JSON list of C-alpha atoms in Angstrom, two decimals:
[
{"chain": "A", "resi": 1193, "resn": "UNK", "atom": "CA", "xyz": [0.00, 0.00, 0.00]},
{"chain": "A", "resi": 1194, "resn": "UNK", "atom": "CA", "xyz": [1.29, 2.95, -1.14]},
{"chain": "A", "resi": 1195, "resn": "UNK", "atom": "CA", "xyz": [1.93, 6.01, 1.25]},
{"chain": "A", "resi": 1196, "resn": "UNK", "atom": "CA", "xyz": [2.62, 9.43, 1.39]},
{"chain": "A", "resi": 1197, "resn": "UNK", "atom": "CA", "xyz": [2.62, 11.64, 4.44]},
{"chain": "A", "resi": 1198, "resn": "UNK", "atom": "CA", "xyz": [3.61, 15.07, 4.96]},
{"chain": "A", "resi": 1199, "resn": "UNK", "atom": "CA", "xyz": [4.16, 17.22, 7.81]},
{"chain": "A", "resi": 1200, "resn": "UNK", "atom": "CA", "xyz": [6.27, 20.29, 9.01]},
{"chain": "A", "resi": 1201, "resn": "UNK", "atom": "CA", "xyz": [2.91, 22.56, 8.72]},
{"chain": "A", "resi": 1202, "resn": "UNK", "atom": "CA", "xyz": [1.93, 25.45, 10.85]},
{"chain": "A", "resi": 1203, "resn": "UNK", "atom": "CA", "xyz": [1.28, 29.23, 11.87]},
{"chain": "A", "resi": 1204, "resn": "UNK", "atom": "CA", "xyz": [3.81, 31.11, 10.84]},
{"chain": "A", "resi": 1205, "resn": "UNK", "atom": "CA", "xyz": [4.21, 34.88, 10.25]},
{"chain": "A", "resi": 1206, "resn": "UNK", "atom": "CA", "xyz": [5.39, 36.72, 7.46]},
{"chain": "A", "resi": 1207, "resn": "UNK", "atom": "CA", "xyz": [8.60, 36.47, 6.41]},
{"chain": "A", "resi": 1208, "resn": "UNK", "atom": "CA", "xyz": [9.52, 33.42, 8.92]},
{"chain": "A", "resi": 1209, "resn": "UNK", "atom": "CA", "xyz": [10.29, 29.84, 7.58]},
{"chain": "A", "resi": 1210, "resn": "UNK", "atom": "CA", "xyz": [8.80, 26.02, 7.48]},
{"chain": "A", "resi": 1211, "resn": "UNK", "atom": "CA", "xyz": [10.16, 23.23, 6.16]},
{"chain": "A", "resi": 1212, "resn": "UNK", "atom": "CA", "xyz": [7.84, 20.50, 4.75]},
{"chain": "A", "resi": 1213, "resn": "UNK", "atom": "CA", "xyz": [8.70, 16.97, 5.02]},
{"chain": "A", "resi": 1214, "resn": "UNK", "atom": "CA", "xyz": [6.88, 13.81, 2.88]},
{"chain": "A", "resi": 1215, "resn": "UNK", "atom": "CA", "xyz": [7.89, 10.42, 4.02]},
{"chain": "A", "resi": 1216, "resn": "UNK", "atom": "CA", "xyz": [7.03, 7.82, 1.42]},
{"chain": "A", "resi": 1217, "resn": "UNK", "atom": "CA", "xyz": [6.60, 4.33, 1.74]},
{"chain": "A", "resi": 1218, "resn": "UNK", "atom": "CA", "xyz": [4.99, 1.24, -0.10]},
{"chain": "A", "resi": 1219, "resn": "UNK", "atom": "CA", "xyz": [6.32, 2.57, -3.42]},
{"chain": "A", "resi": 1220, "resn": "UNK", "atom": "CA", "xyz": [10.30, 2.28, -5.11]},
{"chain": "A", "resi": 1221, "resn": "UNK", "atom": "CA", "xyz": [10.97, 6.06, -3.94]},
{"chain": "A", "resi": 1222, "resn": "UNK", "atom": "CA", "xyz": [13.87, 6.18, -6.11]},
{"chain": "A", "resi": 1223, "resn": "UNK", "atom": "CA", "xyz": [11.89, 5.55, -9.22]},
{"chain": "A", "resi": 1224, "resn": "UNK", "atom": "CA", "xyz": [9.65, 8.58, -8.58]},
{"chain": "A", "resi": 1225, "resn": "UNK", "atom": "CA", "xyz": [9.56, 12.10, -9.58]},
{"chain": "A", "resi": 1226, "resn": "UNK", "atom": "CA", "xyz": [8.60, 13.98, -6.60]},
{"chain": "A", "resi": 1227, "resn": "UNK", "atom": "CA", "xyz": [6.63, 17.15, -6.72]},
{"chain": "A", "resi": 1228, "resn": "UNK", "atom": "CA", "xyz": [4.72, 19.47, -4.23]},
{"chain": "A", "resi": 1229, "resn": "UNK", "atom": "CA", "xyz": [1.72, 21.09, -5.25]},
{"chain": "A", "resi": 1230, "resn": "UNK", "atom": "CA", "xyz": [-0.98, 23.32, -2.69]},
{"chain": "A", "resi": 1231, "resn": "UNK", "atom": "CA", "xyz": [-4.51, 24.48, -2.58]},
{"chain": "A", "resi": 1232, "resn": "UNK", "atom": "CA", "xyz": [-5.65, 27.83, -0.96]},
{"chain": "A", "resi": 1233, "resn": "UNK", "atom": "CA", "xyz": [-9.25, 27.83, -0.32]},
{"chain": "A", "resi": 1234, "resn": "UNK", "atom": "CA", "xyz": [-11.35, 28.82, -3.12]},
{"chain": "A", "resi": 1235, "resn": "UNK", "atom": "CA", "xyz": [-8.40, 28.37, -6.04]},
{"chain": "A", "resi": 1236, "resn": "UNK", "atom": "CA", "xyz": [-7.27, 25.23, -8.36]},
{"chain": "A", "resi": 1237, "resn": "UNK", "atom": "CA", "xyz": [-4.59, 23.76, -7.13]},
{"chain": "A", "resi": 1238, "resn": "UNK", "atom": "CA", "xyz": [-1.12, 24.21, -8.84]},
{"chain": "A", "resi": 1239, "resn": "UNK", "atom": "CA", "xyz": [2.54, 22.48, -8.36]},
{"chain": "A", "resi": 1240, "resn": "UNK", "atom": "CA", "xyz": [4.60, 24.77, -6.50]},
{"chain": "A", "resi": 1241, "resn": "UNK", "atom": "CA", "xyz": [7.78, 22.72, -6.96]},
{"chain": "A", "resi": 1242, "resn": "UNK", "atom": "CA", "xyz": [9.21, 19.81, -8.65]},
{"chain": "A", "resi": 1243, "resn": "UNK", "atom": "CA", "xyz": [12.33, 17.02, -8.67]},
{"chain": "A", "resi": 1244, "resn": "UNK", "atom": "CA", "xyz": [13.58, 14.51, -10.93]},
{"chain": "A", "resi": 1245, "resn": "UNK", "atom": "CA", "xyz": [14.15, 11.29, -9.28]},
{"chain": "A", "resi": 1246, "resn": "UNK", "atom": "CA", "xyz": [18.13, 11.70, -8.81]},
{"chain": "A", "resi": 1247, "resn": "UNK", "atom": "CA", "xyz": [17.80, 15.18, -7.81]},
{"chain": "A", "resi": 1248, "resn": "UNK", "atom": "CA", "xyz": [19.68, 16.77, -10.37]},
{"chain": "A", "resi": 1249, "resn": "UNK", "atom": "CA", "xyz": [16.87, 18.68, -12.13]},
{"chain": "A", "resi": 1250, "resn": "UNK", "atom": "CA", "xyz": [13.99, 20.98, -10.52]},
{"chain": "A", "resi": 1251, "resn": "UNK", "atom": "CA", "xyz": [11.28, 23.17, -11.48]},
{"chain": "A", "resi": 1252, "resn": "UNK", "atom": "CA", "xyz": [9.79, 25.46, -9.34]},
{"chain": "A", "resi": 1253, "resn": "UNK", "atom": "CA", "xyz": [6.82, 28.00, -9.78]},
{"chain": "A", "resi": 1254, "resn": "UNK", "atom": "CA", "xyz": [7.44, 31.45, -10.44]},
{"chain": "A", "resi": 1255, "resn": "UNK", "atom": "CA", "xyz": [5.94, 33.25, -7.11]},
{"chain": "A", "resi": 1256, "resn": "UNK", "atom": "CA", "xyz": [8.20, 31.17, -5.19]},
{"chain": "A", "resi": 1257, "resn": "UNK", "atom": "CA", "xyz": [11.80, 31.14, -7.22]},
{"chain": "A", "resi": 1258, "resn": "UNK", "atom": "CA", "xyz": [14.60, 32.22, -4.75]},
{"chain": "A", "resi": 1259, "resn": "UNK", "atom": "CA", "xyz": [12.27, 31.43, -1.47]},
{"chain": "A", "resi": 1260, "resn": "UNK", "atom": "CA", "xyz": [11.48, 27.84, -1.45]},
{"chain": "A", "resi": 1261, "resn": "UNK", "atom": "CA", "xyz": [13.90, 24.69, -2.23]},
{"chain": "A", "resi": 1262, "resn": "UNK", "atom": "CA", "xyz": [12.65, 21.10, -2.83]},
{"chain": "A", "resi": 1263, "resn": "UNK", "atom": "CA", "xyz": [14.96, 18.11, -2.36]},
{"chain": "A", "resi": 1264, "resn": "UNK", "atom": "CA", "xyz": [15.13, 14.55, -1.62]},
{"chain": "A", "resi": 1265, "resn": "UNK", "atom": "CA", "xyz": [16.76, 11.73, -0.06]},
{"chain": "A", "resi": 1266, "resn": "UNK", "atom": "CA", "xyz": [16.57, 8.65, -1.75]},
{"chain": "A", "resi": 1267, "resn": "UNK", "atom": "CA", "xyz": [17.79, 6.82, 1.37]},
{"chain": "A", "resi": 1268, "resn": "UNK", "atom": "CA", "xyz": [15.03, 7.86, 3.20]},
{"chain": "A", "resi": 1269, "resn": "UNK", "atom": "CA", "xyz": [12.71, 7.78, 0.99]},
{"chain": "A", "resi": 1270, "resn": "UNK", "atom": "CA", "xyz": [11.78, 11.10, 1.74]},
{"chain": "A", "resi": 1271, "resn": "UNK", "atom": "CA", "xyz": [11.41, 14.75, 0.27]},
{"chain": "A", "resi": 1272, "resn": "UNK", "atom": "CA", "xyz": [11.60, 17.77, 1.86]},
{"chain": "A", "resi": 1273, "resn": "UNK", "atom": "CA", "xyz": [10.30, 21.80, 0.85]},
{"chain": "A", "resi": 1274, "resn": "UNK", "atom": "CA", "xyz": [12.43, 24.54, 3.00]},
{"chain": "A", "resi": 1275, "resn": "UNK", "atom": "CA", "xyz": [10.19, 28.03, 2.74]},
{"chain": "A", "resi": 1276, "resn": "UNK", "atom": "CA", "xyz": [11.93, 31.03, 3.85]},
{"chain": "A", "resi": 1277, "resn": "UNK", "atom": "CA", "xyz": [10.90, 34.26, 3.63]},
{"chain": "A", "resi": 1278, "resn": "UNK", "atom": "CA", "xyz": [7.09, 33.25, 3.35]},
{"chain": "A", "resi": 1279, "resn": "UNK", "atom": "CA", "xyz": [4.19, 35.31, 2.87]},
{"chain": "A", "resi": 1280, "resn": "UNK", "atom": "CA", "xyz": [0.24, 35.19, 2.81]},
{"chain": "A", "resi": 1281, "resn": "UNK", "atom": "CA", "xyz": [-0.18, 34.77, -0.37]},
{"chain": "A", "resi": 1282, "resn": "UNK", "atom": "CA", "xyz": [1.74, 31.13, 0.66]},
{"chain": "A", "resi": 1283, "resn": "UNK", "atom": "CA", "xyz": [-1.37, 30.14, 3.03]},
{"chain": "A", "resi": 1284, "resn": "UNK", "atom": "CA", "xyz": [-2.15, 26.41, 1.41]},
{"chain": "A", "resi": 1285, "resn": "UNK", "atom": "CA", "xyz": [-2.26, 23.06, 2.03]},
{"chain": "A", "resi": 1286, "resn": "UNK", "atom": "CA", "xyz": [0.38, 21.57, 0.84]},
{"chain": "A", "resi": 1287, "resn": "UNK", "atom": "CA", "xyz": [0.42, 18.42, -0.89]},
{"chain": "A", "resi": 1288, "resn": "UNK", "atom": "CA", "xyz": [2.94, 15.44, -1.56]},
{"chain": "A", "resi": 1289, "resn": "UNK", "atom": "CA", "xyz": [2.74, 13.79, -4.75]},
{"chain": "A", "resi": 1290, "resn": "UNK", "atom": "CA", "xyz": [4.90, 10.85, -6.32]},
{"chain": "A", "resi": 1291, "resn": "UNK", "atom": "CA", "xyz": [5.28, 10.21, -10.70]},
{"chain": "A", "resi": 1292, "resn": "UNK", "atom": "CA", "xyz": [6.24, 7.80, -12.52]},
{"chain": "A", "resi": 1293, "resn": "UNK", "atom": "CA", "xyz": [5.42, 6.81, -16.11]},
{"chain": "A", "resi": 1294, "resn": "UNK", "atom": "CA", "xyz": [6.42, 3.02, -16.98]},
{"chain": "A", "resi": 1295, "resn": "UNK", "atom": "CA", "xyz": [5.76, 1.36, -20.45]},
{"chain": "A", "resi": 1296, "resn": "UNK", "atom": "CA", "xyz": [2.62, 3.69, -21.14]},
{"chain": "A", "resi": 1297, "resn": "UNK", "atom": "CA", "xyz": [1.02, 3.75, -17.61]},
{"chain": "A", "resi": 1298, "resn": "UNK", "atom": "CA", "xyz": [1.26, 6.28, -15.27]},
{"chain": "A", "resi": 1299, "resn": "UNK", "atom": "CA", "xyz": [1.11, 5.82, -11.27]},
{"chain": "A", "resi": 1300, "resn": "UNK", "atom": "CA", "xyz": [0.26, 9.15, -9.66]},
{"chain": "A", "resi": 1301, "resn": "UNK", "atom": "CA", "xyz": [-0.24, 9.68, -5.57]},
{"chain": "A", "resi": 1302, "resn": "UNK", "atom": "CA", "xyz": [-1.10, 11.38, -3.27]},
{"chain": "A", "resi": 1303, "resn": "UNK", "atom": "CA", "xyz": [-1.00, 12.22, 0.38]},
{"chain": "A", "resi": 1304, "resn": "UNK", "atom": "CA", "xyz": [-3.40, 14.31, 2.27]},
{"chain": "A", "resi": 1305, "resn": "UNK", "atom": "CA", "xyz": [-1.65, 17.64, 2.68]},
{"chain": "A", "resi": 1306, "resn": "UNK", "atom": "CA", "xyz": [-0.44, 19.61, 5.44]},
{"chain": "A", "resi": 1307, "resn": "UNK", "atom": "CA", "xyz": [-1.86, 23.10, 6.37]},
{"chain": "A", "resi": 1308, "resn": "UNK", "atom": "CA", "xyz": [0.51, 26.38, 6.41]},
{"chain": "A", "resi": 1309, "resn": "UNK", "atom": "CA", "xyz": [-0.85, 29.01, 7.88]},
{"chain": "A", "resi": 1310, "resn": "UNK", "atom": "CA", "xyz": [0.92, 32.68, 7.15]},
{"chain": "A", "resi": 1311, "resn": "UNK", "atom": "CA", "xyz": [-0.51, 35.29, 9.07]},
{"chain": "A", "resi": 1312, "resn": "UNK", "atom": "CA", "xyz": [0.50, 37.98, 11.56]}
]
């Protein structure tokens, strides 16, 4: 059964910094692009950052370029978003989400998100 569970979520005021953690499990981590998307109430939700399954490459969306870093640790199957410098417009739930495409099929999950909160 595959798993994905984030945490690191919170109040936090503007400017200040969280780091986001997803622990994965029940899937080969390695084999996954890992990406984190979020969802502020009343809006679509949209990928806020991305990583290629070594690492090496990285996409991130443009309201957060220079603030937020994803990356990952194969050996712990885990992957991690620092946010500094974060502001309201940031307020989301934040959600984990693992890719892979293999011969034709893609597998695509999910966790359940964990809720920051930027406010003064």
């Amino acid at each position: 059964q595959v798993q994905l569970v984030e945490s690191g979520g919170g109040l936090v005021q503007p400017g200040g910094s969280l780091r986001l953690s997803c622990a994965a499990s029940g899937v080969t981590f390695s084999a996954y692009d890992m990406n984190w998307y979020r969802q502020a109430p009343e809006k679509e939700r949209e990928l806020v950052a991305a990583v290629s399954t070594g690492g090496g490459s990285t996409y991130y969306l443009d309201s957060v370029k220079g603030r937020f870093t994803i990356s990952r640790a194969n050996t712990e199957n885990t992957v991690y978003l620092q946010m500094n410098s974060l502001e309201p417009e940031d307020t989301a739930r934040y959600y984990c989400n693992a890719r892979r495409t293999l011969l034709g099929r893609t597998y695509n999950y999910w966790g359940k998100g964990t809720l920051v909160t930027v406010s003064s």
